Amino acid sequence: DALSPVYATGTLAVMSIGHLLPSRDDAVIWRGARKHGMIKQFLRDVNWGVLDTLIIDTPPGTSDEHLSVIQTLQKSGIDGAVIVTTPQEVALADVRKEINFCRRIGVKVVGVVENMSGFVCPECAHVTNIFHPSSGGAQPMCDEFKVPFLGKIPLDPVLTRACDAGQSYASVQAEGTTSPGLSMFAEVVAAVRSSVEQ
């Protein structure tokens, strides 16, 4: 029997091991073959229906999860990887490895997004850098590695409240709410779409 995804909206379906646990607070302590089996099950045995896009959120780094996803989807075709980082050098060091990992296994790097790129003041909407990009952040790294820089998304109270409430940024904008974080998020989504379609 196929598993059914959870629909966040009429067109956005989500699947997570968290949906299958008896309690939201249960920990999953799996390794190797068990993790690989669950990833394969989520990709092969979930009744996704007809999809425009399938996005897979993996942990940072170059772990077994990445290899399992690549091996399982290789025959169906992978449009590429969107790599998300924060501005600090310690995060960028991991991203450099991820870019090289993608190149070695033949997965296109769609681009890099810099998350938590500043903080949007809820009073004046001014964006302040709270994580110091000692090496310049994601943009210069993308230039160095010749991969697209897709944009920055700041820590924005409007966006984080929407996420906590289970709302998409589009529904928040439809309500007339404006914020630098929402517009920057929309720009990143447009850049990802554009890069995938090339």
Short mmCIF file of C-alpha atoms in Angstrom, two decimals:
data_model
loop_
_atom_site.label_atom_id
_atom_site.label_comp_id
_atom_site.label_asym_id
_atom_site.label_seq_id
_atom_site.Cartn_x
_atom_site.Cartn_y
_atom_site.Cartn_z
CA ASP A 1 0.00 0.00 0.00
CA ALA A 2 1.21 3.47 -0.89
CA LEU A 3 1.83 6.03 1.80
CA SER A 4 -0.13 9.28 1.55
CA PRO A 5 1.64 12.59 1.93
CA VAL A 6 0.33 15.32 4.21
CA TYR A 7 -1.13 18.27 2.30
CA ALA A 8 -0.07 21.63 3.71
CA THR A 9 -2.18 23.33 1.01
CA GLY A 10 -4.21 22.02 -1.91
CA THR A 11 -1.06 21.82 -4.04
CA LEU A 12 1.77 21.41 -1.52
CA ALA A 13 2.31 17.88 -0.21
CA VAL A 14 4.88 16.99 2.45
CA MET A 15 6.31 13.70 3.69
CA SER A 16 8.46 13.28 6.77
CA ILE A 17 9.40 10.48 9.13
CA GLY A 18 7.89 12.73 11.79
CA HIS A 19 4.44 12.01 10.36
CA LEU A 20 4.90 8.29 11.04
CA LEU A 21 6.07 8.48 14.66
CA PRO A 22 3.72 7.87 17.61
CA SER A 23 4.74 11.18 19.20
CA ARG A 24 6.12 14.46 17.83
CA ASP A 25 8.84 14.27 20.48
CA ASP A 26 10.14 10.82 19.52
CA ALA A 27 13.72 10.64 18.29
CA VAL A 28 14.74 8.66 15.21
CA ILE A 29 18.03 6.87 15.75
CA TRP A 30 18.76 5.09 12.49
CA ARG A 31 21.87 4.38 10.47
CA GLY A 32 22.90 2.99 7.13
CA ALA A 33 20.52 0.47 5.59
CA ARG A 34 17.51 1.55 7.63
CA LYS A 35 17.87 5.21 6.60
CA HIS A 36 18.47 4.21 3.00
CA GLY A 37 15.35 2.01 3.05
CA MET A 38 13.18 4.83 4.39
CA ILE A 39 14.47 7.28 1.78
CA LYS A 40 13.72 4.75 -0.97
CA GLN A 41 10.26 4.18 0.48
CA PHE A 42 9.51 7.91 0.57
CA LEU A 43 10.60 8.27 -3.05
CA ARG A 44 9.01 5.12 -4.45
CA ASP A 45 6.05 4.27 -2.23
CA VAL A 46 4.45 7.64 -1.48
CA ASN A 47 1.39 8.43 -3.58
CA TRP A 48 2.63 11.83 -4.77
CA GLY A 49 0.29 12.00 -7.75
CA VAL A 50 1.39 14.17 -10.66
CA LEU A 51 4.17 16.52 -9.54
CA ASP A 52 5.43 19.77 -10.98
CA THR A 53 8.36 19.76 -8.57
CA LEU A 54 9.81 17.43 -5.95
CA ILE A 55 12.03 19.11 -3.36
CA ILE A 56 14.05 16.95 -0.98
CA ASP A 57 15.47 18.58 2.12
CA THR A 58 18.62 16.80 3.26
CA PRO A 59 20.91 17.43 6.23
CA PRO A 60 24.02 19.58 5.71
CA GLY A 61 27.14 17.93 4.43
CA THR A 62 27.86 15.00 2.13
CA SER A 63 26.29 12.10 3.98
CA ASP A 64 24.63 8.77 3.23
CA GLU A 65 21.29 10.53 2.78
CA HIS A 66 22.62 12.44 -0.23
CA LEU A 67 23.96 9.28 -1.86
CA SER A 68 20.69 7.41 -1.22
CA VAL A 69 18.64 10.17 -2.86
CA ILE A 70 20.97 10.36 -5.87
CA GLN A 71 21.06 6.58 -6.37
CA THR A 72 17.29 6.25 -6.06
CA LEU A 73 16.46 9.11 -8.45
CA GLN A 74 19.32 8.83 -10.92
CA LYS A 75 17.31 7.04 -13.63
CA SER A 76 14.38 9.44 -13.39
CA GLY A 77 16.61 12.48 -13.77
CA ILE A 78 17.58 15.12 -11.26
CA ASP A 79 17.32 18.77 -12.25
CA GLY A 80 19.93 19.73 -9.70
CA ALA A 81 20.76 20.72 -6.16
CA VAL A 82 19.92 24.01 -4.46
CA ILE A 83 22.45 24.45 -1.68
CA VAL A 84 21.51 26.56 1.33
CA THR A 85 24.11 28.15 3.57
CA THR A 86 24.49 30.84 6.17
CA PRO A 87 27.01 33.69 5.79
CA GLN A 88 29.64 32.41 8.24
CA GLU A 89 32.86 30.83 7.00
CA VAL A 90 32.25 27.61 8.98
CA ALA A 91 29.05 27.01 6.96
CA LEU A 92 30.66 28.03 3.68
CA ALA A 93 33.42 25.46 4.25
CA ASP A 94 30.76 22.72 4.21
CA VAL A 95 29.11 24.22 1.13
CA ARG A 96 32.37 24.13 -0.81
CA LYS A 97 32.51 20.38 -0.10
CA GLU A 98 28.88 19.97 -1.17
CA ILE A 99 29.55 21.75 -4.47
CA ASN A 100 32.51 19.45 -5.13
CA PHE A 101 30.39 16.43 -4.10
CA CYS A 102 27.70 17.39 -6.64
CA ARG A 103 30.29 17.86 -9.37
CA ARG A 104 31.89 14.46 -8.67
CA ILE A 105 28.59 12.59 -8.87
CA GLY A 106 27.29 14.56 -11.86
CA VAL A 107 24.50 16.59 -10.23
CA LYS A 108 24.08 20.15 -11.48
CA VAL A 109 24.35 22.83 -8.81
CA VAL A 110 21.27 24.96 -9.49
CA GLY A 111 22.72 27.58 -7.18
CA VAL A 112 23.37 28.69 -3.62
CA VAL A 113 20.99 30.54 -1.29
CA GLU A 114 22.30 32.48 1.69
CA ASN A 115 19.85 31.96 4.56
CA MET A 116 19.82 33.97 7.81
CA SER A 117 21.50 36.76 5.88
CA GLY A 118 20.84 39.58 8.30
CA PHE A 119 17.94 40.33 10.62
CA VAL A 120 14.91 42.44 9.66
CA CYS A 121 13.96 44.85 12.44
CA PRO A 122 10.23 44.44 13.15
CA GLU A 123 9.93 48.17 13.91
CA CYS A 124 11.71 49.84 10.98
CA ALA A 125 12.37 46.94 8.54
CA HIS A 126 16.09 47.76 8.43
CA VAL A 127 18.26 44.68 7.73
CA THR A 128 21.28 44.23 10.06
CA ASN A 129 23.95 41.56 9.62
CA ILE A 130 24.12 39.52 12.81
CA PHE A 131 26.23 36.67 11.42
CA HIS A 132 29.45 38.26 10.27
CA PRO A 133 30.45 37.03 6.80
CA SER A 134 34.20 37.05 7.49
CA SER A 135 35.01 35.77 3.98
CA GLY A 136 32.31 37.82 2.27
CA GLY A 137 29.43 35.34 2.46
CA ALA A 138 27.99 33.14 -0.27
CA GLN A 139 28.28 35.58 -3.19
CA PRO A 140 32.10 35.59 -3.47
CA MET A 141 32.22 31.83 -2.89
CA CYS A 142 29.76 31.34 -5.77
CA ASP A 143 31.91 33.55 -7.99
CA GLU A 144 34.97 31.49 -7.07
CA PHE A 145 33.23 28.16 -7.78
CA LYS A 146 31.35 29.48 -10.83
CA VAL A 147 27.91 28.52 -9.55
CA PRO A 148 24.83 30.77 -9.55
CA PHE A 149 24.17 32.87 -6.46
CA LEU A 150 20.38 32.73 -6.06
CA GLY A 151 19.97 35.37 -3.37
CA LYS A 152 19.73 36.09 0.32
CA ILE A 153 16.94 35.45 2.81
CA PRO A 154 17.17 37.34 6.11
CA LEU A 155 15.80 36.37 9.49
CA ASP A 156 12.47 38.14 9.27
CA PRO A 157 9.84 38.02 12.04
CA VAL A 158 7.03 38.20 9.44
CA LEU A 159 8.39 35.21 7.56
CA THR A 160 9.17 33.18 10.70
CA ARG A 161 5.67 33.82 12.14
CA ALA A 162 4.16 32.63 8.85
CA CYS A 163 6.27 29.46 8.95
CA ASP A 164 5.33 28.77 12.58
CA ALA A 165 1.65 29.21 11.67
CA GLY A 166 1.98 26.86 8.70
CA GLN A 167 1.36 29.64 6.18
CA SER A 168 3.22 30.08 2.93
CA TYR A 169 4.91 33.37 2.19
CA ALA A 170 2.49 33.78 -0.76
CA SER A 171 -0.57 33.67 1.50
CA VAL A 172 1.00 36.22 3.85
CA GLN A 173 1.70 38.54 0.90
CA ALA A 174 -1.86 38.01 -0.34
CA GLU A 175 -3.08 39.35 3.01
CA GLY A 176 -1.26 42.60 2.19
CA THR A 177 1.66 42.09 4.55
CA THR A 178 4.94 43.48 3.24
CA SER A 179 8.42 42.88 4.51
CA PRO A 180 11.96 42.79 3.11
CA GLY A 181 12.20 39.09 3.97
CA LEU A 182 9.05 38.22 2.03
CA SER A 183 10.19 40.06 -1.09
CA MET A 184 13.70 38.57 -0.85
CA PHE A 185 12.19 35.10 -0.47
CA ALA A 186 10.07 35.67 -3.59
CA GLU A 187 13.20 36.76 -5.49
CA VAL A 188 15.03 33.58 -4.44
CA VAL A 189 12.10 31.39 -5.54
CA ALA A 190 12.07 33.15 -8.94
CA ALA A 191 15.86 32.70 -9.27
CA VAL A 192 15.58 28.97 -8.48
CA ARG A 193 12.81 28.52 -11.06
CA SER A 194 14.77 30.43 -13.67
CA SER A 195 17.96 28.43 -13.02
CA VAL A 196 16.17 25.06 -13.16
CA GLU A 197 14.42 25.96 -16.42
CA GLN A 198 17.73 26.83 -18.17
#
